[in-house]
Short mmCIF file of C-alpha atoms in Angstrom, two decimals:
data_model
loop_
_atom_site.label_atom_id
_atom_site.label_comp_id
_atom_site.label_asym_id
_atom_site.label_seq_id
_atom_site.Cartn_x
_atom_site.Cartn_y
_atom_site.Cartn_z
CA UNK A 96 88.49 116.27 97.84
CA UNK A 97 89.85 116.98 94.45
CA UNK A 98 93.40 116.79 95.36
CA UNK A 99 93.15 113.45 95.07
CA UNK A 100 90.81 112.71 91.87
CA UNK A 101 93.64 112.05 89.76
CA UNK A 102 96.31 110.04 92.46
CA UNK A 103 98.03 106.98 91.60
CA UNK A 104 97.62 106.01 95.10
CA UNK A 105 93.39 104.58 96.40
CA UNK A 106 92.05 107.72 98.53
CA UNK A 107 89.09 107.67 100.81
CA UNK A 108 87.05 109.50 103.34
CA UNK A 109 85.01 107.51 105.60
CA UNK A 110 82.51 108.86 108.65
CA UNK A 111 82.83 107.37 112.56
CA UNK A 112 79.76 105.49 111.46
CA UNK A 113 82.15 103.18 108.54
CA UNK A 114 79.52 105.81 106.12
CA UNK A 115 82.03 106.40 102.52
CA UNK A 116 82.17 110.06 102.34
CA UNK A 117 84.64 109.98 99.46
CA UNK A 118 86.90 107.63 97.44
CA UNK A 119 89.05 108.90 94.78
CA UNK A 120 88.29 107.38 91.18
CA UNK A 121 91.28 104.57 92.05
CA UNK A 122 89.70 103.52 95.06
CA UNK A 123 86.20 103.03 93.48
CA UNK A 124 87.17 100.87 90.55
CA UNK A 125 89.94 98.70 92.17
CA UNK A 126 87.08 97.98 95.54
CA UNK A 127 84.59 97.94 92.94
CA UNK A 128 81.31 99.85 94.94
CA UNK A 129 78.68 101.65 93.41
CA UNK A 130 79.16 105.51 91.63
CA UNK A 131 76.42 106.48 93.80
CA UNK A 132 78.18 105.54 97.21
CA UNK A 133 78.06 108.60 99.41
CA UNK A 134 76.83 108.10 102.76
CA UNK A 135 76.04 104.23 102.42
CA UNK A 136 77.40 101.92 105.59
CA UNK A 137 79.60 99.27 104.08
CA UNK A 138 78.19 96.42 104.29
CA UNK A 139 75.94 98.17 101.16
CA UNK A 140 79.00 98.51 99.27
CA UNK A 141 80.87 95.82 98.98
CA UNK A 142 80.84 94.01 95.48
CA UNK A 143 79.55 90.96 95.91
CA UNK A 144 82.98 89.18 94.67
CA UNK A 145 84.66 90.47 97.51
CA UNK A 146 84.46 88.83 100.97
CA UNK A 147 83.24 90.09 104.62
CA UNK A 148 86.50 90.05 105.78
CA UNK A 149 86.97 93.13 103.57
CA UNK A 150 84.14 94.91 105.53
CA UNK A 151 85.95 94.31 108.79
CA UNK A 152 89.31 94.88 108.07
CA UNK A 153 87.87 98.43 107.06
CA UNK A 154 85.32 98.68 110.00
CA UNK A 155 88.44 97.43 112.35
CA UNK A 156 90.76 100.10 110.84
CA UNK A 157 88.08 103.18 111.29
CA UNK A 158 87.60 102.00 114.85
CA UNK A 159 91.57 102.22 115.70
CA UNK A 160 91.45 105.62 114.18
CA UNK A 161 88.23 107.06 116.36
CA UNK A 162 89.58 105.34 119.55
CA UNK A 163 93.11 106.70 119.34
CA UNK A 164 92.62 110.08 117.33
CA UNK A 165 95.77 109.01 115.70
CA UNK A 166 97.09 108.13 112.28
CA UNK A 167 97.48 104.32 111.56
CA UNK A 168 100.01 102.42 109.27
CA UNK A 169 99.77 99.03 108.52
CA UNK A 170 100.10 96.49 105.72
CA UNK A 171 96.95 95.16 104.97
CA UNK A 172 95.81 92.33 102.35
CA UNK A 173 92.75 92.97 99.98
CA UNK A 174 90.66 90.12 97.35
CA UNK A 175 90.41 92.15 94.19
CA UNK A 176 87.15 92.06 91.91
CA UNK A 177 88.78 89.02 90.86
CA UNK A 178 89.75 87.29 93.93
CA UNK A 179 92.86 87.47 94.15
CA UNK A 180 94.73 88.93 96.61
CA UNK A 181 96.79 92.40 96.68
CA UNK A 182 98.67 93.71 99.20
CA UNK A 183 98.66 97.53 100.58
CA UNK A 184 100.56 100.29 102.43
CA UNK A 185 97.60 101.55 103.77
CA UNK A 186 97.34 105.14 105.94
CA UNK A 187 94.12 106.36 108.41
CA UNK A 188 94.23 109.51 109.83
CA UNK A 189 91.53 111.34 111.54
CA UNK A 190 90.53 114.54 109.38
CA UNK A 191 89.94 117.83 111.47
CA UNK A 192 86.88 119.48 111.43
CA UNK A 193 85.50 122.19 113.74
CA UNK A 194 82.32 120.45 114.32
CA UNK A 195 82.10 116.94 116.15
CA UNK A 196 81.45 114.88 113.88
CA UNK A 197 84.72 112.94 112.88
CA UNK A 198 85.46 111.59 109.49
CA UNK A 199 88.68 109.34 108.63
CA UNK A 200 90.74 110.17 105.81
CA UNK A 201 93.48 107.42 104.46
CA UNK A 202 95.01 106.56 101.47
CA UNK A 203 97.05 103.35 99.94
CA UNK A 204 99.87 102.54 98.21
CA UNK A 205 99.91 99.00 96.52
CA UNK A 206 102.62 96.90 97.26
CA UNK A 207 101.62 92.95 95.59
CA UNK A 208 105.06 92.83 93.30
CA UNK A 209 107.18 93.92 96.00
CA UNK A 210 105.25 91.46 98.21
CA UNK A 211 104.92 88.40 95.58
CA UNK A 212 109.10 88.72 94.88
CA UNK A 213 110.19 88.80 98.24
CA UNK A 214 108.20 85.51 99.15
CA UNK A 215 109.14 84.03 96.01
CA UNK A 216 112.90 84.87 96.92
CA UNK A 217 112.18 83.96 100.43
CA UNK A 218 110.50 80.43 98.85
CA UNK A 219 113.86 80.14 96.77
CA UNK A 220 116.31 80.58 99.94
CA UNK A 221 114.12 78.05 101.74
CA UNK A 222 115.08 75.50 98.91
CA UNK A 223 118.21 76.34 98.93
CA UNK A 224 118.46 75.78 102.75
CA UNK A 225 116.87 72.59 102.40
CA UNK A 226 119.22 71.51 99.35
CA UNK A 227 122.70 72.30 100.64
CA UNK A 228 121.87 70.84 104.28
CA UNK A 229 120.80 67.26 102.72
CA UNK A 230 124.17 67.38 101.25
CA UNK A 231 126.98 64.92 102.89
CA UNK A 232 129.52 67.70 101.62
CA UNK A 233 130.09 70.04 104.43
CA UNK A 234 129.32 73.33 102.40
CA UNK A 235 129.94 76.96 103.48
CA UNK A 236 130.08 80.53 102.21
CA UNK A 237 132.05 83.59 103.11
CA UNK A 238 130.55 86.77 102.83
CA UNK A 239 133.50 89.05 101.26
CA UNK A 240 133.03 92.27 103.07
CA UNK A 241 132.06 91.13 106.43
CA UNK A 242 133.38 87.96 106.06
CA UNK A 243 131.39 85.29 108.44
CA UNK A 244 130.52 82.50 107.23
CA UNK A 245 128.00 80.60 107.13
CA UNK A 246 128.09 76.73 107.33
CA UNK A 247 125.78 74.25 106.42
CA UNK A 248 124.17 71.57 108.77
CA UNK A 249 126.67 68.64 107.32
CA UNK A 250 129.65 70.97 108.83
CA UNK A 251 128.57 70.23 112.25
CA UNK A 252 127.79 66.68 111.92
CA UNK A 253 130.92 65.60 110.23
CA UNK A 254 133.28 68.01 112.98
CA UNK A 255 131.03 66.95 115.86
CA UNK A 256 131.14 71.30 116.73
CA UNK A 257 127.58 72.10 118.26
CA UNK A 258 126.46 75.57 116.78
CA UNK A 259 126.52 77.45 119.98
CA UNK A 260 130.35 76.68 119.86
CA UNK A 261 131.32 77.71 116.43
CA UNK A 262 131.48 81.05 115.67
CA UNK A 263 131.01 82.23 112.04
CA UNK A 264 134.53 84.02 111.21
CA UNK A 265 137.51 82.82 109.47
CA UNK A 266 139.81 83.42 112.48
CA UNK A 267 137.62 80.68 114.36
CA UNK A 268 138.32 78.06 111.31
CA UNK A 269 142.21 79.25 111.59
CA UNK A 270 142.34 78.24 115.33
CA UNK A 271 141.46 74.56 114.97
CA UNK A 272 143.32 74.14 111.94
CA UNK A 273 146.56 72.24 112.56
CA UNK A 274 149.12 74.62 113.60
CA UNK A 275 151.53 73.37 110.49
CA UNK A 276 149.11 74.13 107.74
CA UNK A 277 147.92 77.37 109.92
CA UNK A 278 150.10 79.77 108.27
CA UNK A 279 149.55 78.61 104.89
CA UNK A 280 146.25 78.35 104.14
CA UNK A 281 145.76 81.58 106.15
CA UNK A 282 148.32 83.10 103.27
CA UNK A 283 146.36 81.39 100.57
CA UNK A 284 142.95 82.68 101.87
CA UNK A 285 143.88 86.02 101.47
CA UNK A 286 145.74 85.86 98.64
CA UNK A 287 142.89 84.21 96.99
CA UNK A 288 140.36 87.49 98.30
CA UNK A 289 143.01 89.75 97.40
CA UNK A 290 143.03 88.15 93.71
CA UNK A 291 139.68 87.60 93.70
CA UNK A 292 140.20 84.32 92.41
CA UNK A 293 137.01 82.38 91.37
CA UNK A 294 138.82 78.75 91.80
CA UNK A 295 140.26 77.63 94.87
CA UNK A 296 141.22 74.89 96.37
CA UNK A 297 143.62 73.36 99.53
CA UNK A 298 144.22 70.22 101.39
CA UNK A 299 144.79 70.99 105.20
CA UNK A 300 143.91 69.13 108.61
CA UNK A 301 140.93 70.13 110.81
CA UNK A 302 140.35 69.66 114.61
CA UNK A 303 137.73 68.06 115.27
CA UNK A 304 135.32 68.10 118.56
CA UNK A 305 136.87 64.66 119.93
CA UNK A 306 140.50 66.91 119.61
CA UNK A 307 141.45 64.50 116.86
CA UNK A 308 142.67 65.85 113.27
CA UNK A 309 141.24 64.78 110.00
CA UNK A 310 142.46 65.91 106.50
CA UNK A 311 140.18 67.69 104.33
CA UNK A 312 140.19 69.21 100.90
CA UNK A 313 138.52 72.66 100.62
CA UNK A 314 137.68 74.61 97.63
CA UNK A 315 135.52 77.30 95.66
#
């Protein structure tokens, strides 16, 4: 298989039997198995920092491959030498041959920084969440292009709106506005996107759930 000696991506053969027929030089240093690997099971492979689950996430995959006779695609998490984990693209495909025995090819692509960033961003947004919806401030953002809105948890308690009733456009905030500051601060909204202003700020009355008014001040 010397198309893929020198790949950037881990290549392998195995046989029906979970037997390594081939891995490319990638896939032997970052598993860590023997140099003299060819036609061991692999339970005989498997460096001894890496754990069983390895073995049967492997075994598992060949199995889907022989059962189905089709190619599989599916992210799958792997301990390094050093324990830690990585994350993979990973591709099994059965490999045609004229005779019967069956051997399945598959190759990875490694994914851990794209992985690591978007939990770390997804860890970030969670704080976020957490942060603006202990606030007694009733704080919301407008997306510019679509613009919905979203509101934070404080906007329902202080307005007494459930969030089944509330929809997340700007024309739903314009209807319960008091129908004498309606037409201004509708004119000073989009003056202020057409601007693109980065302060803003207005004093208007809000309708609340109990059909009473209260004055608030909003701003940006």
């Amino acid at each position: 298989f010397p198309v893929t000696k020198n790949s950037p991506t881990l290549g392998w053969v195995y046989d029906e039997n979970s037997r390594l027929v081939y891995g490319n030089p990638l896939f032997v240093q970052t598993v860590g198995i023997p140099e003299q690997y060819q036609g061991k099971k692999l339970a005989e492979l498997v460096n001894k920092n890496l754990s069983d689950d390895f073995t049967k996430l492997l075994a598992y995959r060949i199995r889907q491959v022989v059962m189905t006779g089709k190619t599989i695609i599916a992210e799958d998490a792997v301990p390094d030498l050093n324990g830690q984990m990585r994350y993979y693209i990973s591709y099994w495909f059965p490999v045609p041959l004229k005779s019967r025995k069956k051997l399945i090819g598959g190759h990875a692509i490694e994914i851990t920084d794209r992985k690591l960033s978007t939990t770390e961003l997804e860890k970030i947004n969670e704080r976020i969440h957490y942060a603006v919806n202990a606030s007694a401030n009733a704080i919301w953002d407008m997306d510019m292009n679509s613009q919905t809105i979203y509101r934070s948890d404080s906007f329902y308690q202080f307005t007494g709106y459930q969030k089944e009733e509330v929809a997340p456009t700007l024309n739903w905030l314009l209807q319960i506005v008091h129908p004498a500051d309606r037409d201004r601060l509708e004119r000073e909204v989009q003056q202020s996107i057409d601007q693109k202003q980065t302060i803003w700020q207005q004093e208007y009355r809000l309708k609340m759930a109990d059909g009473s008014y209260r004055a608030i001040v909003t701003g940006k």
